[in-house]
């Protein structure tokens, strides 16, 4: 298992409010893909995965119009 800092960003699509809700957690997992899918197992979700140059992994989720971004940085 690896330890990660996970940043959760709930992106607001309302044009009058560009603020985003952000939360930071420390998690341990052996499989990031399974971890992210497990967070939304009861919902229809589109997931795009991106690996950054610094090694962090970013998941972009579309939850039926609600956009969420998870960023995982190994600690």
PDB file of C-alpha atoms in Angstrom:
ATOM      1  CA  UNK A   1       0.000   0.000   0.000  1.00  0.00           C
ATOM      2  CA  UNK A   2       1.124   3.511  -0.788  1.00  0.00           C
ATOM      3  CA  UNK A   3       0.212   6.694   1.071  1.00  0.00           C
ATOM      4  CA  UNK A   4      -1.193   9.646  -0.868  1.00  0.00           C
ATOM      5  CA  UNK A   5      -2.362  13.162  -0.264  1.00  0.00           C
ATOM      6  CA  UNK A   6      -5.730  13.369  -2.011  1.00  0.00           C
ATOM      7  CA  UNK A   7      -7.138  16.739  -3.043  1.00  0.00           C
ATOM      8  CA  UNK A   8     -10.845  16.759  -3.868  1.00  0.00           C
ATOM      9  CA  UNK A   9     -12.192  19.686  -5.892  1.00  0.00           C
ATOM     10  CA  UNK A  10     -15.910  20.038  -6.572  1.00  0.00           C
ATOM     11  CA  UNK A  11     -16.041  22.406  -9.535  1.00  0.00           C
ATOM     12  CA  UNK A  12     -18.946  24.822  -9.627  1.00  0.00           C
ATOM     13  CA  UNK A  13     -20.427  25.199 -13.125  1.00  0.00           C
ATOM     14  CA  UNK A  14     -22.558  28.212 -12.191  1.00  0.00           C
ATOM     15  CA  UNK A  15     -21.239  31.207 -14.202  1.00  0.00           C
ATOM     16  CA  UNK A  16     -21.835  33.617 -11.302  1.00  0.00           C
ATOM     17  CA  UNK A  17     -19.859  31.548  -8.792  1.00  0.00           C
ATOM     18  CA  UNK A  18     -16.385  30.390  -9.797  1.00  0.00           C
ATOM     19  CA  UNK A  19     -15.442  29.214  -6.286  1.00  0.00           C
ATOM     20  CA  UNK A  20     -14.750  25.538  -5.798  1.00  0.00           C
ATOM     21  CA  UNK A  21     -15.133  23.376  -2.732  1.00  0.00           C
ATOM     22  CA  UNK A  22     -11.775  21.821  -1.862  1.00  0.00           C
ATOM     23  CA  UNK A  23     -10.900  19.125   0.664  1.00  0.00           C
ATOM     24  CA  UNK A  24      -7.554  17.452   1.420  1.00  0.00           C
ATOM     25  CA  UNK A  25      -7.213  13.944   2.893  1.00  0.00           C
ATOM     26  CA  UNK A  26      -4.438  11.437   3.483  1.00  0.00           C
ATOM     27  CA  UNK A  27      -5.277   7.961   2.207  1.00  0.00           C
ATOM     28  CA  UNK A  28      -3.586   4.598   1.699  1.00  0.00           C
ATOM     29  CA  UNK A  29      -4.345   2.361  -1.264  1.00  0.00           C
ATOM     30  CA  UNK A  30      -2.643  -0.128  -3.535  1.00  0.00           C
ATOM     31  CA  UNK A  31      -4.848   0.743  -6.548  1.00  0.00           C
ATOM     32  CA  UNK A  32      -5.863   4.334  -7.287  1.00  0.00           C
ATOM     33  CA  UNK A  33      -8.246   3.332 -10.093  1.00  0.00           C
ATOM     34  CA  UNK A  34     -10.199   0.988  -7.823  1.00  0.00           C
ATOM     35  CA  UNK A  35     -10.170   3.549  -5.007  1.00  0.00           C
ATOM     36  CA  UNK A  36     -11.717   6.287  -7.177  1.00  0.00           C
ATOM     37  CA  UNK A  37     -14.283   3.922  -8.695  1.00  0.00           C
ATOM     38  CA  UNK A  38     -15.199   2.750  -5.190  1.00  0.00           C
ATOM     39  CA  UNK A  39     -15.998   6.310  -4.127  1.00  0.00           C
ATOM     40  CA  UNK A  40     -18.807   6.455  -6.698  1.00  0.00           C
ATOM     41  CA  UNK A  41     -19.802   2.813  -7.146  1.00  0.00           C
ATOM     42  CA  UNK A  42     -23.543   3.551  -7.019  1.00  0.00           C
ATOM     43  CA  UNK A  43     -23.473   6.384  -9.572  1.00  0.00           C
ATOM     44  CA  UNK A  44     -23.080   6.705 -13.326  1.00  0.00           C
ATOM     45  CA  UNK A  45     -19.731   8.399 -13.769  1.00  0.00           C
ATOM     46  CA  UNK A  46     -17.327   9.236 -16.593  1.00  0.00           C
ATOM     47  CA  UNK A  47     -13.685   9.127 -15.446  1.00  0.00           C
ATOM     48  CA  UNK A  48     -10.627  10.512 -17.244  1.00  0.00           C
ATOM     49  CA  UNK A  49      -7.178   9.803 -15.775  1.00  0.00           C
ATOM     50  CA  UNK A  50      -4.123  11.995 -16.280  1.00  0.00           C
ATOM     51  CA  UNK A  51      -0.565  11.399 -15.010  1.00  0.00           C
ATOM     52  CA  UNK A  52       1.370  14.620 -14.491  1.00  0.00           C
ATOM     53  CA  UNK A  53       5.107  15.217 -15.020  1.00  0.00           C
ATOM     54  CA  UNK A  54       5.662  15.419 -11.248  1.00  0.00           C
ATOM     55  CA  UNK A  55       4.179  11.923 -10.773  1.00  0.00           C
ATOM     56  CA  UNK A  56       0.844  13.028  -9.352  1.00  0.00           C
ATOM     57  CA  UNK A  57      -2.276  11.394 -10.769  1.00  0.00           C
ATOM     58  CA  UNK A  58      -5.382  13.440 -11.569  1.00  0.00           C
ATOM     59  CA  UNK A  59      -8.854  11.979 -12.113  1.00  0.00           C
ATOM     60  CA  UNK A  60     -11.490  14.149 -13.798  1.00  0.00           C
ATOM     61  CA  UNK A  61     -15.020  12.922 -13.077  1.00  0.00           C
ATOM     62  CA  UNK A  62     -18.327  13.934 -14.593  1.00  0.00           C
ATOM     63  CA  UNK A  63     -21.110  12.845 -12.254  1.00  0.00           C
ATOM     64  CA  UNK A  64     -24.113  13.576 -14.482  1.00  0.00           C
ATOM     65  CA  UNK A  65     -23.107  17.226 -14.850  1.00  0.00           C
ATOM     66  CA  UNK A  66     -21.293  17.711 -11.546  1.00  0.00           C
ATOM     67  CA  UNK A  67     -17.547  17.971 -12.142  1.00  0.00           C
ATOM     68  CA  UNK A  68     -15.115  16.613  -9.545  1.00  0.00           C
ATOM     69  CA  UNK A  69     -11.326  16.459  -9.711  1.00  0.00           C
ATOM     70  CA  UNK A  70      -9.229  14.148  -7.516  1.00  0.00           C
ATOM     71  CA  UNK A  71      -5.474  14.766  -7.382  1.00  0.00           C
ATOM     72  CA  UNK A  72      -3.252  12.129  -5.750  1.00  0.00           C
ATOM     73  CA  UNK A  73       0.320  12.931  -4.732  1.00  0.00           C
ATOM     74  CA  UNK A  74       2.420  10.169  -3.188  1.00  0.00           C
ATOM     75  CA  UNK A  75       3.787  11.009   0.272  1.00  0.00           C
TER      76      UNK A  75
END
